[in-house]
Coordinates of C-alpha atoms (C1' of nucleotides) in Angstrom, one line a residue:
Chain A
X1 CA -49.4 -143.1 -157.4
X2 CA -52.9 -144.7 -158.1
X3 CA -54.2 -142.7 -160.6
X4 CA -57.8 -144.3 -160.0
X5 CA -57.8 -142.7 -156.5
X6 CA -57.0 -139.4 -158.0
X7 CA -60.4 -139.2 -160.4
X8 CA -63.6 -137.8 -158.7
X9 CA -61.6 -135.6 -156.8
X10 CA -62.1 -131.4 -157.6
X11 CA -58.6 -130.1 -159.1
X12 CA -57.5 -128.8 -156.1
X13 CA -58.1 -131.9 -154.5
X14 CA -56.0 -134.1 -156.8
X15 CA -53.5 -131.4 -156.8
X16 CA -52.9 -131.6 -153.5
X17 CA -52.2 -135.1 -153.2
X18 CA -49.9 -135.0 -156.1
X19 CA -47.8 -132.5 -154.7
X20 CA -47.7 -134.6 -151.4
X21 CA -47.1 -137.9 -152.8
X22 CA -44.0 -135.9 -154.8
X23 CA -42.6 -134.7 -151.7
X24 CA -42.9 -138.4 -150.1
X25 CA -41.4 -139.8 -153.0
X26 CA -38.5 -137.3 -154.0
X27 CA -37.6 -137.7 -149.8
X28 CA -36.9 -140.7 -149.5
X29 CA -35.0 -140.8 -153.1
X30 CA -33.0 -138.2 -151.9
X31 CA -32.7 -139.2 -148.4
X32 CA -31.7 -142.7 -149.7
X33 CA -29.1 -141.0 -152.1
X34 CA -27.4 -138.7 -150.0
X35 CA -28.8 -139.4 -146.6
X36 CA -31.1 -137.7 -144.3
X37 CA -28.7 -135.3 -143.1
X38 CA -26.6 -134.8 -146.2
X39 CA -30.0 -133.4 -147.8
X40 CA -31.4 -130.1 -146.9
X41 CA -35.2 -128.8 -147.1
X42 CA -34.6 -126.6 -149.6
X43 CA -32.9 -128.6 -151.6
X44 CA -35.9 -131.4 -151.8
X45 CA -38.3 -128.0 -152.0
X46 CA -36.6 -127.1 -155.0
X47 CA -36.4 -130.2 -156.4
X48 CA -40.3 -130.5 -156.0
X49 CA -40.4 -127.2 -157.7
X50 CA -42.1 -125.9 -154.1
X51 CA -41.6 -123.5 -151.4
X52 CA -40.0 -124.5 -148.2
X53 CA -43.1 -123.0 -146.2
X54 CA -45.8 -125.0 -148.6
X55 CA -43.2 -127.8 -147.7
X56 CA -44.4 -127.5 -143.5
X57 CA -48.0 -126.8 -144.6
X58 CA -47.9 -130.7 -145.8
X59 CA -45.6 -132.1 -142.9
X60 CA -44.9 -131.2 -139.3
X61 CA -41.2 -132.0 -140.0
X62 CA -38.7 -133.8 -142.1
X63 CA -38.8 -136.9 -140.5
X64 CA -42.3 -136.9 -141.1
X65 CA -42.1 -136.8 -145.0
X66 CA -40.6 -139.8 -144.6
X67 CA -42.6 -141.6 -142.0
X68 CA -45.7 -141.0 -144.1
X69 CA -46.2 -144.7 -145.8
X70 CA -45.9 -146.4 -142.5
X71 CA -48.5 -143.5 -141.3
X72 CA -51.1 -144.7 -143.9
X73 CA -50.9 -148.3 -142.2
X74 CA -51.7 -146.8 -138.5
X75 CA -54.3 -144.6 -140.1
X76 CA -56.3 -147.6 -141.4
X77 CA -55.4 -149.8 -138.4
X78 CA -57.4 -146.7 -135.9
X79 CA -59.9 -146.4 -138.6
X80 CA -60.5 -150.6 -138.2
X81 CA -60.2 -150.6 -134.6
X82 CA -63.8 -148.5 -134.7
X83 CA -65.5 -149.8 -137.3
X84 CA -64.6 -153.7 -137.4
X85 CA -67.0 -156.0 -135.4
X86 CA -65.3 -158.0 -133.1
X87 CA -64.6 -161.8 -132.7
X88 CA -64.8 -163.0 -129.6
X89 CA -61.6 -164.4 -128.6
X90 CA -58.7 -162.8 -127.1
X91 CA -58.0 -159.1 -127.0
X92 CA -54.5 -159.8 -128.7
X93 CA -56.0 -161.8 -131.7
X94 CA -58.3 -158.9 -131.9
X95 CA -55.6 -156.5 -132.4
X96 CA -53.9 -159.0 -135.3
X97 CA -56.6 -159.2 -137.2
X98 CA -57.5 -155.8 -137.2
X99 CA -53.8 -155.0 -137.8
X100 CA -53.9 -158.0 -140.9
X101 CA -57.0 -156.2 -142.1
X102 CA -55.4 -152.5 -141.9
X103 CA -52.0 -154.0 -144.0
X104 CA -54.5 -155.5 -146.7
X105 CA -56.0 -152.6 -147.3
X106 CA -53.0 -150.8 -148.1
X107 CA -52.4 -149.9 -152.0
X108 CA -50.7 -153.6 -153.1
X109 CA -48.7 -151.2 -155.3
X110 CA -46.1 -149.1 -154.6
X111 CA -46.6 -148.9 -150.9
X112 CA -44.3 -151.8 -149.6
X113 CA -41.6 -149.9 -151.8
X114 CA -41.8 -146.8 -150.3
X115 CA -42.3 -148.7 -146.4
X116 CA -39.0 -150.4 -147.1
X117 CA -36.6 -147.1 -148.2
X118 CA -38.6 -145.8 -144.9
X119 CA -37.6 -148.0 -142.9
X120 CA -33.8 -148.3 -143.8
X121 CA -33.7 -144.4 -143.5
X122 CA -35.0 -144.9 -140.3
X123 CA -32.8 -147.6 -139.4
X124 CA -29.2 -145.2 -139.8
X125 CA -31.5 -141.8 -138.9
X126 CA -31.4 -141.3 -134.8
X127 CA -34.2 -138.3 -135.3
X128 CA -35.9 -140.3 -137.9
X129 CA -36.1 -143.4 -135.7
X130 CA -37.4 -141.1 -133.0
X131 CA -40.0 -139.9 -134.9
X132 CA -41.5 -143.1 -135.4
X133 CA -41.6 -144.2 -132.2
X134 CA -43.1 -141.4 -130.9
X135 CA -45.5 -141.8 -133.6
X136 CA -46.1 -145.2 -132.2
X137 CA -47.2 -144.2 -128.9
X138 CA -49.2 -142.0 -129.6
X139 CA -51.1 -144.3 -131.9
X140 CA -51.2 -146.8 -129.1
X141 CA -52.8 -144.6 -126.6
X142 CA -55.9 -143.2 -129.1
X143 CA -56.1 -146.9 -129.7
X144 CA -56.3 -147.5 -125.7
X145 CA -59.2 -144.8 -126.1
X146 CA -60.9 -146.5 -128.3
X147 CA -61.0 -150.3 -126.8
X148 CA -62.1 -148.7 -123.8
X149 CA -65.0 -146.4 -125.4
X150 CA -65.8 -150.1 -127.4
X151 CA -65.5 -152.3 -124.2
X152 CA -64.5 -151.3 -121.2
X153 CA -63.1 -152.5 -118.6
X154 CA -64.1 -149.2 -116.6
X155 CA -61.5 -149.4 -114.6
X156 CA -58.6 -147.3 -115.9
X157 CA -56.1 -148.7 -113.8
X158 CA -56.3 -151.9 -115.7
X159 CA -52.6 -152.0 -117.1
X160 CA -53.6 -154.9 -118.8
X161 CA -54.6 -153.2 -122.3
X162 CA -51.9 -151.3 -122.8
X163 CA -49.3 -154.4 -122.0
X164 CA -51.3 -156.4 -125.1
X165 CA -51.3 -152.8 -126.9
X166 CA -47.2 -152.8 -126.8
X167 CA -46.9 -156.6 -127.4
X168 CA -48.6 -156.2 -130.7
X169 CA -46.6 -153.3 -131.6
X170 CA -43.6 -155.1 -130.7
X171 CA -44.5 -158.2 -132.8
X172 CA -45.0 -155.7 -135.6
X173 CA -41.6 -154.3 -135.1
X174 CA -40.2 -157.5 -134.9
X175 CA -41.6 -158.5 -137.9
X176 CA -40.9 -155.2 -139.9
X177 CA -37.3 -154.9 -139.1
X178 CA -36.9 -158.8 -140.5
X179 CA -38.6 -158.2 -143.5
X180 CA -36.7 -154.6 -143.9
X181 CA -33.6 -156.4 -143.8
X182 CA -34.7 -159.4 -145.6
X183 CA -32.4 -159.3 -149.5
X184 CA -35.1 -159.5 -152.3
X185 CA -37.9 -157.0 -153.2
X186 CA -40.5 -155.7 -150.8
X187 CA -43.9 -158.0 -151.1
X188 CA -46.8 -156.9 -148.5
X189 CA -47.6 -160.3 -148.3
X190 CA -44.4 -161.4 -146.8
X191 CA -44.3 -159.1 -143.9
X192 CA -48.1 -160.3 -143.3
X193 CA -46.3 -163.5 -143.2
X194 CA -43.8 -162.5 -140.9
X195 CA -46.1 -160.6 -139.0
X196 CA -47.9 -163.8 -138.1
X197 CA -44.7 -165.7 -136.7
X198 CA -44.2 -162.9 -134.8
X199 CA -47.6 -162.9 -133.0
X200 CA -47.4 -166.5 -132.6
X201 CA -44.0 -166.0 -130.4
X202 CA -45.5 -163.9 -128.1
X203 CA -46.5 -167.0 -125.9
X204 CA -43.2 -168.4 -125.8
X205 CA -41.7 -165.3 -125.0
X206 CA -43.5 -164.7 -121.8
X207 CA -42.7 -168.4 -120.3
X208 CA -39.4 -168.4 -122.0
X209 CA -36.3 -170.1 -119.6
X210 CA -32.9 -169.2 -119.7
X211 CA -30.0 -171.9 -118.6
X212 CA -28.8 -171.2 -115.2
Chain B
X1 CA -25.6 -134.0 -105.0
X2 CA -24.7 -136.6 -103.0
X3 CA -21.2 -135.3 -101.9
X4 CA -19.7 -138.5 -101.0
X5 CA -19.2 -139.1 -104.5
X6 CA -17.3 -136.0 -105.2
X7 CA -14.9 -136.6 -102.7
X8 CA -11.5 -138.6 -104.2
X9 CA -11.8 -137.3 -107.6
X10 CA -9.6 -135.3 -109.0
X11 CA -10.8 -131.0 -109.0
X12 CA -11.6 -131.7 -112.5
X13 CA -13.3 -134.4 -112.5
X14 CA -15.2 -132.6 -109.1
X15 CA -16.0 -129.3 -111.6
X16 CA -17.1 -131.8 -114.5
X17 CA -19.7 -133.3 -112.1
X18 CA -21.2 -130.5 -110.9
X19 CA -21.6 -128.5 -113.9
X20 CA -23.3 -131.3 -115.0
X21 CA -25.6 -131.9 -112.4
X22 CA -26.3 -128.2 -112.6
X23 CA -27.6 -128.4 -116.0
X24 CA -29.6 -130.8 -115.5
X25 CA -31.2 -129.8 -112.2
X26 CA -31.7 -125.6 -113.7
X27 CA -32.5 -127.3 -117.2
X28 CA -35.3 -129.2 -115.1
X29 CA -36.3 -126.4 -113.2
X30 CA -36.3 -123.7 -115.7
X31 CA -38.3 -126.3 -118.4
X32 CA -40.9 -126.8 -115.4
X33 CA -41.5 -123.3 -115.0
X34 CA -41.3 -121.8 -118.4
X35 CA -42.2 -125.0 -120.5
X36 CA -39.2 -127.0 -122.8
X37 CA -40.4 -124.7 -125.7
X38 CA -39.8 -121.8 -123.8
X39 CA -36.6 -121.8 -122.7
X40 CA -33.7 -121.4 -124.9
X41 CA -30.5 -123.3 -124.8
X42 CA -28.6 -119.5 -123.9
X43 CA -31.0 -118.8 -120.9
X44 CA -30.2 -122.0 -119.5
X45 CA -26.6 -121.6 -120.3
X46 CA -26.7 -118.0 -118.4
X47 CA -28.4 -119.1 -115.4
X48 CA -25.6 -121.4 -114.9
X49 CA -22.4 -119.4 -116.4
X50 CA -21.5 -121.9 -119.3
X51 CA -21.3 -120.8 -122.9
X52 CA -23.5 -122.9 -125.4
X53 CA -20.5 -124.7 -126.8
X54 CA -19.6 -126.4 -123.7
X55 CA -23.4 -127.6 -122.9
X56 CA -23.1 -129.6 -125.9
X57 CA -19.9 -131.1 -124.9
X58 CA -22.0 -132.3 -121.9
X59 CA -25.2 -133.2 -123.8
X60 CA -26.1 -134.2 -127.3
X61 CA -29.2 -132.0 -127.2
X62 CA -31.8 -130.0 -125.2
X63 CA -33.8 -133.0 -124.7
X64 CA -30.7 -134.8 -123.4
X65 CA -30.4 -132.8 -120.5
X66 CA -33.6 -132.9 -119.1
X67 CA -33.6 -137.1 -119.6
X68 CA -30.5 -137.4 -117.9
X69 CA -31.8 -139.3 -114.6
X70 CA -33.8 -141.4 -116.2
X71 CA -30.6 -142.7 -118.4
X72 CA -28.6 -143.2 -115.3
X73 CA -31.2 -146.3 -114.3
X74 CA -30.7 -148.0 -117.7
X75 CA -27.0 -147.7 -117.6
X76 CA -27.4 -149.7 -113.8
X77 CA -29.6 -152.3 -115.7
X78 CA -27.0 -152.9 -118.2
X79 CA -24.4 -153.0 -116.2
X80 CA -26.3 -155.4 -114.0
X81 CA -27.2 -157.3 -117.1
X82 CA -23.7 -158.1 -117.6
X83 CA -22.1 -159.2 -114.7
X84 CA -25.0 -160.0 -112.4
X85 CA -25.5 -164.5 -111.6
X86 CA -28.8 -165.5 -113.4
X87 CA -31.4 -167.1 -111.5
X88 CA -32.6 -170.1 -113.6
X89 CA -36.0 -169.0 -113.9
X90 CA -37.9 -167.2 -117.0
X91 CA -36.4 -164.3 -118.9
X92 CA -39.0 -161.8 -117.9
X93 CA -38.0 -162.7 -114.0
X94 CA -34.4 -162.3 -114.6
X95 CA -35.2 -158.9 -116.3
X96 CA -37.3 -158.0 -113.9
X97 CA -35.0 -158.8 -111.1
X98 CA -32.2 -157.0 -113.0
X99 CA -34.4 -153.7 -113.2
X100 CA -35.6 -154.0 -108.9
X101 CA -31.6 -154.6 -108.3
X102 CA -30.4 -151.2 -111.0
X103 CA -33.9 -149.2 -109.2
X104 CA -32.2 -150.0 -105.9
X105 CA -28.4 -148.7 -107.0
X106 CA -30.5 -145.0 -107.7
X107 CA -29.3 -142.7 -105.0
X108 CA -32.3 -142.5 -102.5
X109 CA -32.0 -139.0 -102.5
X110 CA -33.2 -136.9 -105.5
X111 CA -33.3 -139.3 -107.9
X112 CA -36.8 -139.6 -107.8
X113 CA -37.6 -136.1 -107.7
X114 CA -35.9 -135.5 -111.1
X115 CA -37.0 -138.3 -112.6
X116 CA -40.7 -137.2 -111.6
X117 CA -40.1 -133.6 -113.1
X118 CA -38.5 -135.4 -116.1
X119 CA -41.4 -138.0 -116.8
X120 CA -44.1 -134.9 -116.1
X121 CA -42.1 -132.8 -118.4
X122 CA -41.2 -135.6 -121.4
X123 CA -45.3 -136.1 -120.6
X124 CA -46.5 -132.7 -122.6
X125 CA -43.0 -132.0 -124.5
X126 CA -43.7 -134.7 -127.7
X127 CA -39.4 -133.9 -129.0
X128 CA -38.9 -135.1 -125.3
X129 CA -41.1 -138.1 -125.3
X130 CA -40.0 -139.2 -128.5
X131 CA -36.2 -138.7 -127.0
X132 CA -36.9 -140.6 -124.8
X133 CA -38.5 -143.9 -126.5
X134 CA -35.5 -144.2 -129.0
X135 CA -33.3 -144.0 -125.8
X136 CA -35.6 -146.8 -124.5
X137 CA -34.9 -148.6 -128.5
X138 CA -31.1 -148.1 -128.1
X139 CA -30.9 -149.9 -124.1
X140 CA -33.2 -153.0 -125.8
X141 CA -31.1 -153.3 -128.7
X142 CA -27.8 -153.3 -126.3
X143 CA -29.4 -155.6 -123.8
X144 CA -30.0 -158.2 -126.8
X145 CA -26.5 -158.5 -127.3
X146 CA -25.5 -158.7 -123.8
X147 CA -28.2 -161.4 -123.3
X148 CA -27.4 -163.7 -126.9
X149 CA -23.6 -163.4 -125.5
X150 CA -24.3 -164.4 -122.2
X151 CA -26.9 -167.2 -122.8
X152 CA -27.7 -167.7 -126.5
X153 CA -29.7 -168.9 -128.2
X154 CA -27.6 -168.4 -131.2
X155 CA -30.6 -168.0 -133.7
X156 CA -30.6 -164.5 -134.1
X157 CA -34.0 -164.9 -135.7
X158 CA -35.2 -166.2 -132.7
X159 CA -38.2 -163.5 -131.7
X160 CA -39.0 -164.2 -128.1
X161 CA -35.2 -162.1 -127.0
X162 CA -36.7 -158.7 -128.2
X163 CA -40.6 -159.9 -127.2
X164 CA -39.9 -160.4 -123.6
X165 CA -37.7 -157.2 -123.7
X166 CA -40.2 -155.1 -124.9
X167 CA -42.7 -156.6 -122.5
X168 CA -40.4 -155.4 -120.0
X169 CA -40.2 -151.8 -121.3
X170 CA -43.5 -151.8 -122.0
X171 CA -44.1 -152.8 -117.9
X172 CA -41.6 -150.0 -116.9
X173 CA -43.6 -147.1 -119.0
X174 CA -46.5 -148.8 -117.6
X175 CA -45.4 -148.6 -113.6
X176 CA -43.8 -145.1 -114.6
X177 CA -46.7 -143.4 -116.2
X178 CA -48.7 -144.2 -113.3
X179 CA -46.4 -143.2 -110.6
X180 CA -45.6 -140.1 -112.3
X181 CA -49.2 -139.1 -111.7
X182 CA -50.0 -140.1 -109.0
X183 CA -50.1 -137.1 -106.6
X184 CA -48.3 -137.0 -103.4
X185 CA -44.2 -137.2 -102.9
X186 CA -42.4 -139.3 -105.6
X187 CA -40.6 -142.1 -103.7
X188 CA -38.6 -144.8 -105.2
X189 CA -39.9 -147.8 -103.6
X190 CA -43.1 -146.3 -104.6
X191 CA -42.2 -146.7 -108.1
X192 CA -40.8 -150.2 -107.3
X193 CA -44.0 -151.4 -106.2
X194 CA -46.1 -150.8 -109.1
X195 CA -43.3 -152.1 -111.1
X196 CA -44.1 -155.3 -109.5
X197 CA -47.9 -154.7 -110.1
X198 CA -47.4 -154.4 -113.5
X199 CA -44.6 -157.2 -114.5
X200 CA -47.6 -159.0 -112.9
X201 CA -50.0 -158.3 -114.9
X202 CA -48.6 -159.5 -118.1
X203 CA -49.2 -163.3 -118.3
X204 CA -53.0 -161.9 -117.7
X205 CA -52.5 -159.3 -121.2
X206 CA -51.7 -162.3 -123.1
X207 CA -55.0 -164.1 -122.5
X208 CA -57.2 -161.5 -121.9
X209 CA -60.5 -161.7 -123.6
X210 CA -63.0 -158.8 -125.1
X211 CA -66.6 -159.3 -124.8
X212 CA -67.9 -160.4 -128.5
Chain C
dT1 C1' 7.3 -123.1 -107.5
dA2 C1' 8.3 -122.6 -111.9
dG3 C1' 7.6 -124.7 -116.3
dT4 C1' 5.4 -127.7 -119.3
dC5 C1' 1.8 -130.6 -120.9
dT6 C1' -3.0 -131.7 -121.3
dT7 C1' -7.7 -130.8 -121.3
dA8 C1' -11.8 -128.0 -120.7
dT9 C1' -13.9 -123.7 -121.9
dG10 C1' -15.1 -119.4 -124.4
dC11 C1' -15.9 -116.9 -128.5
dC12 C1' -17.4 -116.3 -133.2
dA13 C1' -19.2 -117.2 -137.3
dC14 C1' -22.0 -120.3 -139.7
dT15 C1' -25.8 -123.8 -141.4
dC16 C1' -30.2 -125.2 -141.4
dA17 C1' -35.0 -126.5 -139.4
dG18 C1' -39.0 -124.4 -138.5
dT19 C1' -42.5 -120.1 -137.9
dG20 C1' -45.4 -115.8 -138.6
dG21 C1' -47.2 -112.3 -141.6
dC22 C1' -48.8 -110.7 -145.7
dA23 C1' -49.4 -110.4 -150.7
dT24 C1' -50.5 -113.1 -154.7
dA25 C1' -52.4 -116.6 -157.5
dA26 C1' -55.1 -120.4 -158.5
dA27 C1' -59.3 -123.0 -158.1
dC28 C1' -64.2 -122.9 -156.9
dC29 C1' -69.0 -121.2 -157.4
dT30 C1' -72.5 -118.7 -159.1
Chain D
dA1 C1' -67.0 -112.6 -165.8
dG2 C1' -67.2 -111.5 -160.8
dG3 C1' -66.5 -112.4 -156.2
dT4 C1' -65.1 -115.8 -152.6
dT5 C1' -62.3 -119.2 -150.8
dT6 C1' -58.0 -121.5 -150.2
dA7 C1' -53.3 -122.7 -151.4
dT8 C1' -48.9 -120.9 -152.4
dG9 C1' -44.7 -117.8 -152.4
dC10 C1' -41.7 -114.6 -150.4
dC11 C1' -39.2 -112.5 -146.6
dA12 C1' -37.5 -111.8 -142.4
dC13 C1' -36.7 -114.0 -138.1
dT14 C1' -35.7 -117.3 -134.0
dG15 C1' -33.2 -120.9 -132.1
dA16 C1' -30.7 -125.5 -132.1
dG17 C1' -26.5 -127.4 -133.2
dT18 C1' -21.4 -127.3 -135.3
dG19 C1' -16.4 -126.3 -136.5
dG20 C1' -12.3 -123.8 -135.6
dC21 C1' -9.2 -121.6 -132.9
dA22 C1' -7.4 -119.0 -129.0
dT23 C1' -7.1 -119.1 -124.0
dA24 C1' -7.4 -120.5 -119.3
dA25 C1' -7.3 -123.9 -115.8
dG26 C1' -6.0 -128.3 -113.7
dA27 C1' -2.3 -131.8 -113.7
dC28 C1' 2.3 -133.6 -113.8
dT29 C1' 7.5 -133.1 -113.3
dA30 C1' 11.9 -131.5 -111.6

DNA sequence: TAGTCTTATGCCACTCAGTGGCATAAACCT
DNA sequence: AGGTTTATGCCACTGAGTGGCATAAGACTA
């Protein structure tokens, strides 16, 4: 964990987020070992050297200890989607750079590690898979919220926004289950990569033929 | 329950279908009332003389029950996917087409209601939602392979198969969140009709533009 | 229609995720 | 050092989901 983060911060402060980043980390190293199932609460609580209730006062659930790198991604993503001025082009190139913008500024250490043992977890873990698509859509609609507070169009009925919203989070998925499964060590860079091929097949896929 | 159905079958198979279909239908009711949080698995199980153990040799979960109609139309589209002739025009007609010809297989009568209670249900019950949305994952990934086995192409790197999927899912949620608002009786050609809105929308989500 | 085979159900005890309440301890602020 | 705030621990509890085994009900056969 970035130690430089961790300076400034009151005690209790940088406590805190060592505990959590412990419970993130020790998760998915157990989870990985022995399998989501195969691991119970109290075991990873003990491990941690923490009560199972000061376990639920960090995370909702245990699929969420081990949703939380991809969580930091979606966090910044929201947190561009405010801020960012916009280019003028089309509302899905919008949403790729912003989303490029939100993966570069996540920590270039460490975090595409813990993404990857995420992911695999999630990919032979039903409830954990679950999880993160429900975490999905709800990102996707306060993201809805906020490109209409930002530009309208009034009119609510306008399916339009959310269509684009889903195409770019199915690009990303696209793109992160290829690079989850991809042999070779995790690199941030090359699922930015990959996530650009992906957006750049959305075209095609609309107007795509099939032989008769 | 349609009775027609039940006529032919064996008495077991008879008593199989309707203890199903009234778990589902007191699962919906009593969830409706009291809220999915507020009913427990052995008031359900009460109200329709079953013990706990055999609901979950009927279901896989408490969720499960309450999503059942809405699984019924993907296992049409799959089925459909599979042995219906291909048009020769783009993917997302053929899916399209595929969906309009499984929504027409529903039985006119009831299906809609309990899809309408299930939708306004999965709508403030986030375990049901996110059910729901890996059920959606599993049909996609399932209708990939039907699809690569049926047309190709044989690059399974080839993104545009799980795009256009998705962009068909994404059109369904679309049509479906809308029609399970809107106020008035729920009516499956109802639902049909703003699915058609919606797949028609699409080419328009890809170029749409934001004001700079 | 009795007898046998097969399959669904009921019952019971158990594990484990998740919650509420309250006492304690640690960090913060003069 | 003193009091305030906030995080943690402990304990008892609910409810979902499972495994095992006995029993009952439908199905087949003579």
């Amino acid at each position: 964990m970035s130690t430089e983060i961790l300076s400034g911060l009151p005690l209790r402060e940088r406590k805190k987020l060592r505990t959590r980043q412990a419970l993130i980390d020790t998760a998915l190293e157990q989870f990985t070992e022995r399998g989501f199932d195969g691991t119970t609460l109290d075991e990873l609580c003990t491990a941690v050297e923490v009560s199972k209730r000061t376990f639920f006062r960090y995370f909702d659930s245990k699929e969420d200890v081990a949703m939380a790198p991809t969580q930091d991604l979606w966090a910044a993503f929201l947190d561009d989607l405010q801020t960012r001025q916009p280019t003028g082009g089309t509302l899905l190139v919008l949403l790729r750079d912003t989303l490029f913008t939100a993966l570069d500024r996540m920590p270039a250490e460490g975090w595409a590690e813990r993404v990857l043992l995420s992911r695999r977890l999630a990919a032979r873990t039903p409830s954990m898979n679950a999880h993160g698509l429900q975490f999905c859509d709800r990102t996707t609609r306060t993201a809805i919220t906020i490109l209409r507070e930002r530009f309208g169009p009034a009119d609510p009925h306008d399916l339009r926004l959310r269509l684009a919203l889903d195409m770019m989070i199915s690009a990303f998925h696209c793109a992160l289950e290829e690079w989850t499964f991809q042999p070779g060590p995790a690199s941030r860079d090359d699922l930015s990569a990959r996530l650009r091929d992906a957006f750049a097949a959305i075209p095609g896929s609309v107007t795509m033929t099939v032989s008769a």
